[in-house]
Tab-separated table of C-alpha atoms and ligand atoms in Angstrom:
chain	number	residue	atom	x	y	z
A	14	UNK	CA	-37.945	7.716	15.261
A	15	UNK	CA	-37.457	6.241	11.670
A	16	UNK	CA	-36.338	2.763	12.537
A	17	UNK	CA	-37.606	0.746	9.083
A	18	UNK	CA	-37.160	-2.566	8.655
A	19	UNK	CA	-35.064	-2.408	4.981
A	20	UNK	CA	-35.484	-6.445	4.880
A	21	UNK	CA	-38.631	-7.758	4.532
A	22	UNK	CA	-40.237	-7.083	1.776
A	23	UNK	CA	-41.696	-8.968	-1.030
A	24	UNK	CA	-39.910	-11.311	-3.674
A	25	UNK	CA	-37.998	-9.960	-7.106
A	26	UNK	CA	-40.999	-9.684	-9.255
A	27	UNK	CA	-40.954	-9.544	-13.098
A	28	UNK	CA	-42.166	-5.803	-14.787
A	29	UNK	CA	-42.364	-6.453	-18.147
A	30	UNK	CA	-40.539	-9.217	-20.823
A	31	UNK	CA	-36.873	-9.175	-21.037
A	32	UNK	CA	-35.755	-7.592	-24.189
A	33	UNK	CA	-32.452	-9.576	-25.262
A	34	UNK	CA	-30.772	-6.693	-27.438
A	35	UNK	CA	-30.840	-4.196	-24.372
A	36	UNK	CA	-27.866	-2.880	-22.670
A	37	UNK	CA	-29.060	-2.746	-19.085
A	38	UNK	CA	-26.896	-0.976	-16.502
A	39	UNK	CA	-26.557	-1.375	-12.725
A	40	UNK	CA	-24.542	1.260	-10.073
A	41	UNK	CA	-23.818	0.880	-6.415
A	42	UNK	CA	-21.504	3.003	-3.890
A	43	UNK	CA	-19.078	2.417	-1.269
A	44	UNK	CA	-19.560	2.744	2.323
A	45	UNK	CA	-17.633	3.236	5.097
A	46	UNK	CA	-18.205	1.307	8.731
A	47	UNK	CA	-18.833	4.167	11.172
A	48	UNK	CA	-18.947	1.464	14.374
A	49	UNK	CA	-18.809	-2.074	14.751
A	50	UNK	CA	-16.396	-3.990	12.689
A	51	UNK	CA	-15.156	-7.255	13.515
A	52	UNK	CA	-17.403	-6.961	16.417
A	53	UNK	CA	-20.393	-7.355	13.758
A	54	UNK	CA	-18.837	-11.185	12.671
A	55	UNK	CA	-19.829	-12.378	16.431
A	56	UNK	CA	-23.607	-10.996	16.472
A	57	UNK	CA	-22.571	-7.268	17.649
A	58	UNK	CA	-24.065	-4.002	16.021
A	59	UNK	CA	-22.318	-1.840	13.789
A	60	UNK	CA	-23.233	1.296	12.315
A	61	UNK	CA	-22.578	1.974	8.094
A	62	UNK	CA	-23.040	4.638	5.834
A	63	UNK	CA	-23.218	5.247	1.857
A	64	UNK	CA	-20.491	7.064	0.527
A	65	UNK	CA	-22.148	8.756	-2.433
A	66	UNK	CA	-19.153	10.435	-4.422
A	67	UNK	CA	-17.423	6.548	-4.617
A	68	UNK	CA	-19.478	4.161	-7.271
A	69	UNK	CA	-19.659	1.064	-9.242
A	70	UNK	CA	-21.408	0.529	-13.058
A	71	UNK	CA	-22.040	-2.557	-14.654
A	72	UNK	CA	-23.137	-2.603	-18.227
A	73	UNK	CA	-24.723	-5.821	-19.429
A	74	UNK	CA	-25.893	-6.890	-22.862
A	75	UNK	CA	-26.815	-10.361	-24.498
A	76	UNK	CA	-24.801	-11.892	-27.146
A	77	UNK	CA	-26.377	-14.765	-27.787
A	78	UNK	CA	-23.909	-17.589	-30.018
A	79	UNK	CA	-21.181	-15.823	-27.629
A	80	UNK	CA	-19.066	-17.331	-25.088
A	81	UNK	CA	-19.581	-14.627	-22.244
A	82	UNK	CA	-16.752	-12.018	-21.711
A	83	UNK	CA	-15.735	-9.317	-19.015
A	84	UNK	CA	-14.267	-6.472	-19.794
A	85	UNK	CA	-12.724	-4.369	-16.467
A	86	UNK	CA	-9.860	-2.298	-15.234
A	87	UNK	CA	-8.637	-6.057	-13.700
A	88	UNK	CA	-9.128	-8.239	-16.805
A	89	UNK	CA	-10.955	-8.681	-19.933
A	90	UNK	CA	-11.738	-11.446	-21.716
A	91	UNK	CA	-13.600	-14.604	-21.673
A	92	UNK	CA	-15.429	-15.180	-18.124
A	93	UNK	CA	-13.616	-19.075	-18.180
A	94	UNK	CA	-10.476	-17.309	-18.191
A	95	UNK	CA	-11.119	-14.790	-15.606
A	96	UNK	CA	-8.606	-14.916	-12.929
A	97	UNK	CA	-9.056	-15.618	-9.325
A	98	UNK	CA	-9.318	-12.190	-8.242
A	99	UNK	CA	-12.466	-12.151	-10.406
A	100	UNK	CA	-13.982	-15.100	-8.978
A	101	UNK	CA	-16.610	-13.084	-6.739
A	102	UNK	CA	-17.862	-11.117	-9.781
A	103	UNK	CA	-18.459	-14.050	-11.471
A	104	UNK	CA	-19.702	-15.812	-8.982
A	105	UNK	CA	-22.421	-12.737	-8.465
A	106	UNK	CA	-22.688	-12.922	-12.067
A	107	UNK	CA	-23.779	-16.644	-12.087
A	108	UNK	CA	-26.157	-15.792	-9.088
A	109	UNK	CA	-27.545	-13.278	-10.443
A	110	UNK	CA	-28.027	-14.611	-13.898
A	111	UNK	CA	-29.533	-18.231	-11.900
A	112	UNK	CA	-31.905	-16.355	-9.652
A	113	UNK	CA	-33.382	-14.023	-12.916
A	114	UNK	CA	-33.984	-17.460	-14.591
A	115	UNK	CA	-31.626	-17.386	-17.026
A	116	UNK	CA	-28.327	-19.161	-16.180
A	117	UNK	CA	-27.197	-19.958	-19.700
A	118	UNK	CA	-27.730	-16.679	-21.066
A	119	UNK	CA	-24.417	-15.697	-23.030
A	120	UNK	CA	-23.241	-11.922	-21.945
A	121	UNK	CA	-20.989	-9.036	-22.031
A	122	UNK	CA	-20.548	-7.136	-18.781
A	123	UNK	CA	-18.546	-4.021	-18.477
A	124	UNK	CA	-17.226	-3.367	-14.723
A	125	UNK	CA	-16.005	0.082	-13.887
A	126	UNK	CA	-15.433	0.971	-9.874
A	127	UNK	CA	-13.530	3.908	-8.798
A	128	UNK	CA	-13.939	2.544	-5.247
A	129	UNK	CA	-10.175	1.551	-4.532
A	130	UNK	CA	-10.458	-2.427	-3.690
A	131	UNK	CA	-9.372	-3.997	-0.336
A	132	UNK	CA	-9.557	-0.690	1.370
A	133	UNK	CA	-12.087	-1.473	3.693
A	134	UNK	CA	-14.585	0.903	1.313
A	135	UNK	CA	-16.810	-1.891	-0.133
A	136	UNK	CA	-15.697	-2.336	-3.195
A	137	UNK	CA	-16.579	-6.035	-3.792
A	138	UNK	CA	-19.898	-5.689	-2.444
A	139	UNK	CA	-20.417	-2.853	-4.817
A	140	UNK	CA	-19.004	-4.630	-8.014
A	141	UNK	CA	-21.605	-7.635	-6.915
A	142	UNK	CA	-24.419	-5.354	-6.328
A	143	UNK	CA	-23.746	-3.090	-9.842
A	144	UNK	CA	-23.640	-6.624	-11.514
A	145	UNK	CA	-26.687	-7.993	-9.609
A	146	UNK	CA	-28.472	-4.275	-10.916
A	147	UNK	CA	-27.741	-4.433	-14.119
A	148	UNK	CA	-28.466	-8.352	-14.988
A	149	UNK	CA	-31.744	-7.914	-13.309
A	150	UNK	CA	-33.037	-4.584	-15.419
A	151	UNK	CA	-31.462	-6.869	-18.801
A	152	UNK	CA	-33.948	-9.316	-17.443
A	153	UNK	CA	-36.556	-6.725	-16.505
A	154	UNK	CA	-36.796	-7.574	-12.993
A	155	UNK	CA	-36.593	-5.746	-9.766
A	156	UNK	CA	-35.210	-7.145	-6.715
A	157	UNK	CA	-36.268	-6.656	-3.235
A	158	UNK	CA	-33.668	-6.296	-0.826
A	159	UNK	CA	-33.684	-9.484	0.617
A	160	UNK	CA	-33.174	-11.042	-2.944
A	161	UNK	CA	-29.876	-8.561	-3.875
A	162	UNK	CA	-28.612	-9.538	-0.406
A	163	UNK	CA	-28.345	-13.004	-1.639
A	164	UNK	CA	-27.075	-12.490	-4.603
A	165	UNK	CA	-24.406	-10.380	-2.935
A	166	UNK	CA	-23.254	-12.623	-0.256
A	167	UNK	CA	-22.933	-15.217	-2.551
A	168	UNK	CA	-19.832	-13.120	-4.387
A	169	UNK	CA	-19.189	-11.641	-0.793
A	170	UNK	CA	-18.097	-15.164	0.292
A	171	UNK	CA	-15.847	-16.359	-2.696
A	172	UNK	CA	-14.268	-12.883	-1.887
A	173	UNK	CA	-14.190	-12.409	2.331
A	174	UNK	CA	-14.869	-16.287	3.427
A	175	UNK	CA	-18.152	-15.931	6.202
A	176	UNK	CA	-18.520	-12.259	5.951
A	177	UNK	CA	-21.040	-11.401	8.096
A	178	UNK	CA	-23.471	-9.105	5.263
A	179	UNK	CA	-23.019	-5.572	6.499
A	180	UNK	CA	-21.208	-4.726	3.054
A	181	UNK	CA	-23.899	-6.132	0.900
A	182	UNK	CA	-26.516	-4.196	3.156
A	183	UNK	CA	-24.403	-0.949	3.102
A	184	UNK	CA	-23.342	-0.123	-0.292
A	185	UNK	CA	-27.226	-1.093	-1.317
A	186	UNK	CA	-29.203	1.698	0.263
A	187	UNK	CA	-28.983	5.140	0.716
A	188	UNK	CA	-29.214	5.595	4.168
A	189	UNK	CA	-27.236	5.130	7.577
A	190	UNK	CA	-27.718	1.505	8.764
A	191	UNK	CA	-27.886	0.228	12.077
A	192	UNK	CA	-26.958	-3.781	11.308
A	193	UNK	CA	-26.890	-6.520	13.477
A	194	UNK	CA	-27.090	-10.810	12.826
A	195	UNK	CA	-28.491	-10.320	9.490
A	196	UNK	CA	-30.777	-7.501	9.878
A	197	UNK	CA	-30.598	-4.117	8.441
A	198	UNK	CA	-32.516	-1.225	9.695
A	199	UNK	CA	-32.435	2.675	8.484
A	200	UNK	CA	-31.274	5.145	11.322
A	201	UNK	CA	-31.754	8.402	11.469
A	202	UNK	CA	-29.072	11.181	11.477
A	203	UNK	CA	-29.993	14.123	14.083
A	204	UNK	CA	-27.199	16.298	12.290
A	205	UNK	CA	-25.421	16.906	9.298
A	206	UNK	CA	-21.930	15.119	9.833
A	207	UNK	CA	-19.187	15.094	7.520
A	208	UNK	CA	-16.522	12.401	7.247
A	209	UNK	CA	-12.935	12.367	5.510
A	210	UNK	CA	-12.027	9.260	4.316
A	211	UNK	CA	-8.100	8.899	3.914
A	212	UNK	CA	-6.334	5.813	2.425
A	213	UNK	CA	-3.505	4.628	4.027
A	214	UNK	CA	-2.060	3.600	0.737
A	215	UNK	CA	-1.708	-0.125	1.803
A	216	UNK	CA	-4.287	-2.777	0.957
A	217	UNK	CA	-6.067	-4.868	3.865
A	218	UNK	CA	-7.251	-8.074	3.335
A	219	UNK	CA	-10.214	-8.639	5.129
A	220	UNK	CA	-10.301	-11.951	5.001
A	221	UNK	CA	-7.175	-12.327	6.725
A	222	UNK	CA	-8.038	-9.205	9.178
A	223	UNK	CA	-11.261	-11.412	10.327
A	224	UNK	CA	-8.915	-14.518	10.435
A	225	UNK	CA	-6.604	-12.831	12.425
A	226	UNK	CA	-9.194	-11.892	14.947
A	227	UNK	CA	-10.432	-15.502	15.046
A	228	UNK	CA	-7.059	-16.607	15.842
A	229	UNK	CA	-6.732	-13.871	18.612
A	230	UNK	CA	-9.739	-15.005	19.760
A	231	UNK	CA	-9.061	-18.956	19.746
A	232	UNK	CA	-5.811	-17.946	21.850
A	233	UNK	CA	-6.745	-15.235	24.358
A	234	UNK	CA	-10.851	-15.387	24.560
A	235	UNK	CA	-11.138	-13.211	27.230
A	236	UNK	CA	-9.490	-9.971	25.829
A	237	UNK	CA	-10.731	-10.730	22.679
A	238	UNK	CA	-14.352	-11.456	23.812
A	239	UNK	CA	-13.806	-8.252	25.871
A	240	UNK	CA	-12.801	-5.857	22.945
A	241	UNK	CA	-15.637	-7.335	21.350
A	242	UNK	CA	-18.508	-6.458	23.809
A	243	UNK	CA	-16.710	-2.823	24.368
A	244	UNK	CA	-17.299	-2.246	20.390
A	245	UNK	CA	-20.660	-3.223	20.738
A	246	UNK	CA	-21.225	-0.838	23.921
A	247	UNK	CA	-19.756	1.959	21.597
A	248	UNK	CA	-21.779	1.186	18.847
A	249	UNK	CA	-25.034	1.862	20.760
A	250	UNK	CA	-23.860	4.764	22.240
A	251	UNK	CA	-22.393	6.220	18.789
A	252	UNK	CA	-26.592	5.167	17.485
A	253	UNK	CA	-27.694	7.648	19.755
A	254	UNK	CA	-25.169	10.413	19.377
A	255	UNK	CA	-26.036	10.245	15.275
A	256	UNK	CA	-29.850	10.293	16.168
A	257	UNK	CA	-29.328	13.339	18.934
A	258	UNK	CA	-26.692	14.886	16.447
A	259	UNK	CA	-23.669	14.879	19.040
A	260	UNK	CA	-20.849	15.267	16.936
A	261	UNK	CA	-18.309	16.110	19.650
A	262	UNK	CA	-19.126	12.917	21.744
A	263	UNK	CA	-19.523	10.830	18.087
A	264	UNK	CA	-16.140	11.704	17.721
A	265	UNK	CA	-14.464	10.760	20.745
A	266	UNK	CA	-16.206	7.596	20.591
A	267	UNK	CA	-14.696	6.950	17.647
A	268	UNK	CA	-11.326	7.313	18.523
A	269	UNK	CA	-11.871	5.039	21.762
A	270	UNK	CA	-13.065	2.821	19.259
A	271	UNK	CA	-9.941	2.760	17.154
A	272	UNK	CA	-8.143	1.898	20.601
A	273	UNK	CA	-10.162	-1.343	20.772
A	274	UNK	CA	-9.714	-2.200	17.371
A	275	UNK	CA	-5.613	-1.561	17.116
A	276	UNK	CA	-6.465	-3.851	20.894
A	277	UNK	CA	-7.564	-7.243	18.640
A	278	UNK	CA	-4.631	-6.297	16.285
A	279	UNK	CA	-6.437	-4.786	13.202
A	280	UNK	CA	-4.735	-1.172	13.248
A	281	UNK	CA	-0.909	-0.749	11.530
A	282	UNK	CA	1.339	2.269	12.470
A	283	UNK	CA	0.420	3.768	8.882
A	284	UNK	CA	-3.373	4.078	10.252
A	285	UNK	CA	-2.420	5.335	13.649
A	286	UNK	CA	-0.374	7.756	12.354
A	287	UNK	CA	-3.111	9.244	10.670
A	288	UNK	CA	-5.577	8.719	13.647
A	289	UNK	CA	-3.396	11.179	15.177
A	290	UNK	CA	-2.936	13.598	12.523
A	291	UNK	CA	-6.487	14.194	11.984
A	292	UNK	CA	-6.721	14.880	15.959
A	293	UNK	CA	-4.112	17.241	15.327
A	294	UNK	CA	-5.367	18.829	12.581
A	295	UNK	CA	-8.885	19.270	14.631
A	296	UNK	CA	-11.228	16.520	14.247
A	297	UNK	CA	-14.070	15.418	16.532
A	298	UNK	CA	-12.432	11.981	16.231
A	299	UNK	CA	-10.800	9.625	13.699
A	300	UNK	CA	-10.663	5.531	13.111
A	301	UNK	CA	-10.196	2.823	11.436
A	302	UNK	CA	-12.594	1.509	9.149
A	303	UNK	CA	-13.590	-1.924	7.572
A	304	UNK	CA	-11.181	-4.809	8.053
A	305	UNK	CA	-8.448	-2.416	9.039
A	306	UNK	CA	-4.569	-4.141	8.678
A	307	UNK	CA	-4.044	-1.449	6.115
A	308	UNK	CA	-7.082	0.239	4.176
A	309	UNK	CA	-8.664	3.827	5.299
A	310	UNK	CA	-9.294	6.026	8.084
A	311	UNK	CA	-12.586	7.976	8.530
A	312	UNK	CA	-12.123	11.412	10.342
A	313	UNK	CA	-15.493	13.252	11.645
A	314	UNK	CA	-15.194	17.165	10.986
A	315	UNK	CA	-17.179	20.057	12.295
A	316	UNK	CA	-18.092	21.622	8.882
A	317	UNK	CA	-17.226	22.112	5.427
A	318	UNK	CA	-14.018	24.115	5.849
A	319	UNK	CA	-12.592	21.802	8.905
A	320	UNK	CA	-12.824	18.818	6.494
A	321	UNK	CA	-10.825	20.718	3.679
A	322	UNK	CA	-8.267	21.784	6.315
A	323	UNK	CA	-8.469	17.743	7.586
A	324	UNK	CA	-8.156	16.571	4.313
A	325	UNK	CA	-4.928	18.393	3.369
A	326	UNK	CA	-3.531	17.324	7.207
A	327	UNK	CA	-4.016	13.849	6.238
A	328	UNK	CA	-2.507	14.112	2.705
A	329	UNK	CA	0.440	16.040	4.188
A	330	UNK	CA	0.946	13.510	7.122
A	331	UNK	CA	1.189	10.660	3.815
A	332	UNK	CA	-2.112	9.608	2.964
A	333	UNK	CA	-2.058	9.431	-0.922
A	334	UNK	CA	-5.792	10.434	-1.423
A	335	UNK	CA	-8.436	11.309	0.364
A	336	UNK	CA	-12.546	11.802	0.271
A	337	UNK	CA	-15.088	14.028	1.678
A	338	UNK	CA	-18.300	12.673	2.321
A	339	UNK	CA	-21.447	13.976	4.462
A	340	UNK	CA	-24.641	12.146	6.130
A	341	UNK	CA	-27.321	14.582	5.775
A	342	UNK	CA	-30.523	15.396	8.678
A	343	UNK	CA	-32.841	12.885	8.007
B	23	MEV	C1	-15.716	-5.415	6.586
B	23	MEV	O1	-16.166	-4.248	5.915
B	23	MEV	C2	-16.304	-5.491	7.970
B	23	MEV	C3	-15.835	-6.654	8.816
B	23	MEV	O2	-16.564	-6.557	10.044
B	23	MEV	C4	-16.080	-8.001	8.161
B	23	MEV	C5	-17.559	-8.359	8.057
B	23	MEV	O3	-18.401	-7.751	8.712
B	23	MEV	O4	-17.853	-9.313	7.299
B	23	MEV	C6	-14.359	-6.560	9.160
């Protein structure tokens, strides 16, 4: 069983002198929470995987003399004028540019996602992690894991509050994660399974998604507390059916696991609607994913042709755009 370890490995290390007139470039994808959310902020597992097809870039390049400027689909400009919905890239920025020894250094990063933000996909975690790429191969370093993490958290909590680092692990490496209290570890997939992705069309904080849990959780403990240990149960289970390849009982776990989650008050009738539309149109099962309170659904279909027939349910049934994504046999 491939169960690696992906955080303990050595220090960022420096491979050769940093060349200031290089343009350096850094790229990270979404992901999508397969099990687990909100469960995951009180010490539960939860289950991620890369979605390939949805990416971040960062460009970086020194201009020394140069006030430092951002140029993105949000804002461009100078980075002391960036507004607050910027304030996690440049707070990765910063971090990034601290921990390669260089905090002063005057720059111009380009930003271009076309991972739709606060749709539970990752998006700020990818931004931070493209940013944290791309300053580190300007400074000709690579990090470790461990190192990126930080960096990553650091813009993760200017954006989410306490977000408990699934997102930074996820949209980092390649591979289905199995996460839990800080510690990432590479599962493997028994079958190929592929995964619609539709937007709901409506953004989802989840910073206020994970506050409203809180809240539930300050005022009714023992549902909440409940809902939380009956994600967790699922999310072991699900582990298993993705290493044994059990699509059919991956996807009815899934949609118990939406019940639990619209349970704690993260679902909307937008995402339920299309919970039940890609049952209808012949998925294995369909959820929630990420914060929820708006954001995405991920539907599991049985092959290539399902998920184009899925795809067009859920567009039909009001989801403006969708994605097709697959985790292949490891
Ligand atoms: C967000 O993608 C997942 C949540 O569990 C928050 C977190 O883990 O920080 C909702």
């Amino acid at each position: 069983m491939h169960n690696s370890s992906l955080s303990n490995q050595s220090a960022a290390s420096t491979v050769r002198g940093a060349d200031p007139g290089t343009v350096a470039h850094g790229h990270a994808h979404a992901k999508a929470i397969l099990f687990g959310e909100h469960a995951v902020v009180y010490g539960s597992p939860a289950l991620a995987v890369p979605l390939h097809g949805l990416g971040a870039q960062a460009e970086i390049r020194a201009t020394p003399g140069r006030e430092s400027r951002i140029e993105s689909q949000l804002f461009a400009g100078p980075v002391r004028a960036a507004p607050e919905a910027m304030a996690p890239v440049v707070a990765g920025l910063q971090a990034a540019l601290e921990t390669t020894g260089d905090p002063d250094a005057e720059v111009l990063l380009r930003i271009r996602s076309a991972i739709p933000h606060s749709r539970g996909l990752g998006s700020s975690a990818a931004v931070a992690t493209a940013v944290a790429r791309a300053v580190a191969a300007h400074r000709a370093r690579v990090l470790d894991h461990a190192t990126l993490h930080t960096i990553v958290q650091t813009a993760e909590t200017v954006a989410h509050g306490r977000p408990s680092g699934i997102d930074a692990w996820a949209v980092a490496t390649h591979l289905p994660i199995r996460f839990q209290a800080g510690q990432a570890n590479a599962i493997d997939v028994g079958d190929r399974l592929i995964f619609v992705v539709a937007d709901s069309g409506h953004h989802g904080s989840t910073a206020e998604a994970v506050a409203g849990v809180r809240e539930l959780r300050d005022s009714q403990p023992g549902h909440t507390n409940g809902a939380i240990a009956r994600l967790a149960e699922i999310t072991e289970d699900a582990i298993a059916d993705v290493r044994s390849g059990d699509r059919v009982t991956l996807g009815q776990r899934m949609t118990q696991a939406h019940a639990v989650l619209a349970s704690i008050g993260v679902s909307t009738p937008t995402l339920d609607g299309l919970v039940e539309a890609a049952l209808s149109a012949g998925a294995h099962g369909a959820k929630l994913t990420g914060g929820g309170r708006g954001g995405c659904v991920l539907a599991l279909a049985d092959s290539d042709e399902a998920a184009e027939a899925l795809a067009l349910a859920l567009r039909t049934a009001g989801a403006p755009r969708t994605w097709t994504t697959e985790v292949s046999a490891t």
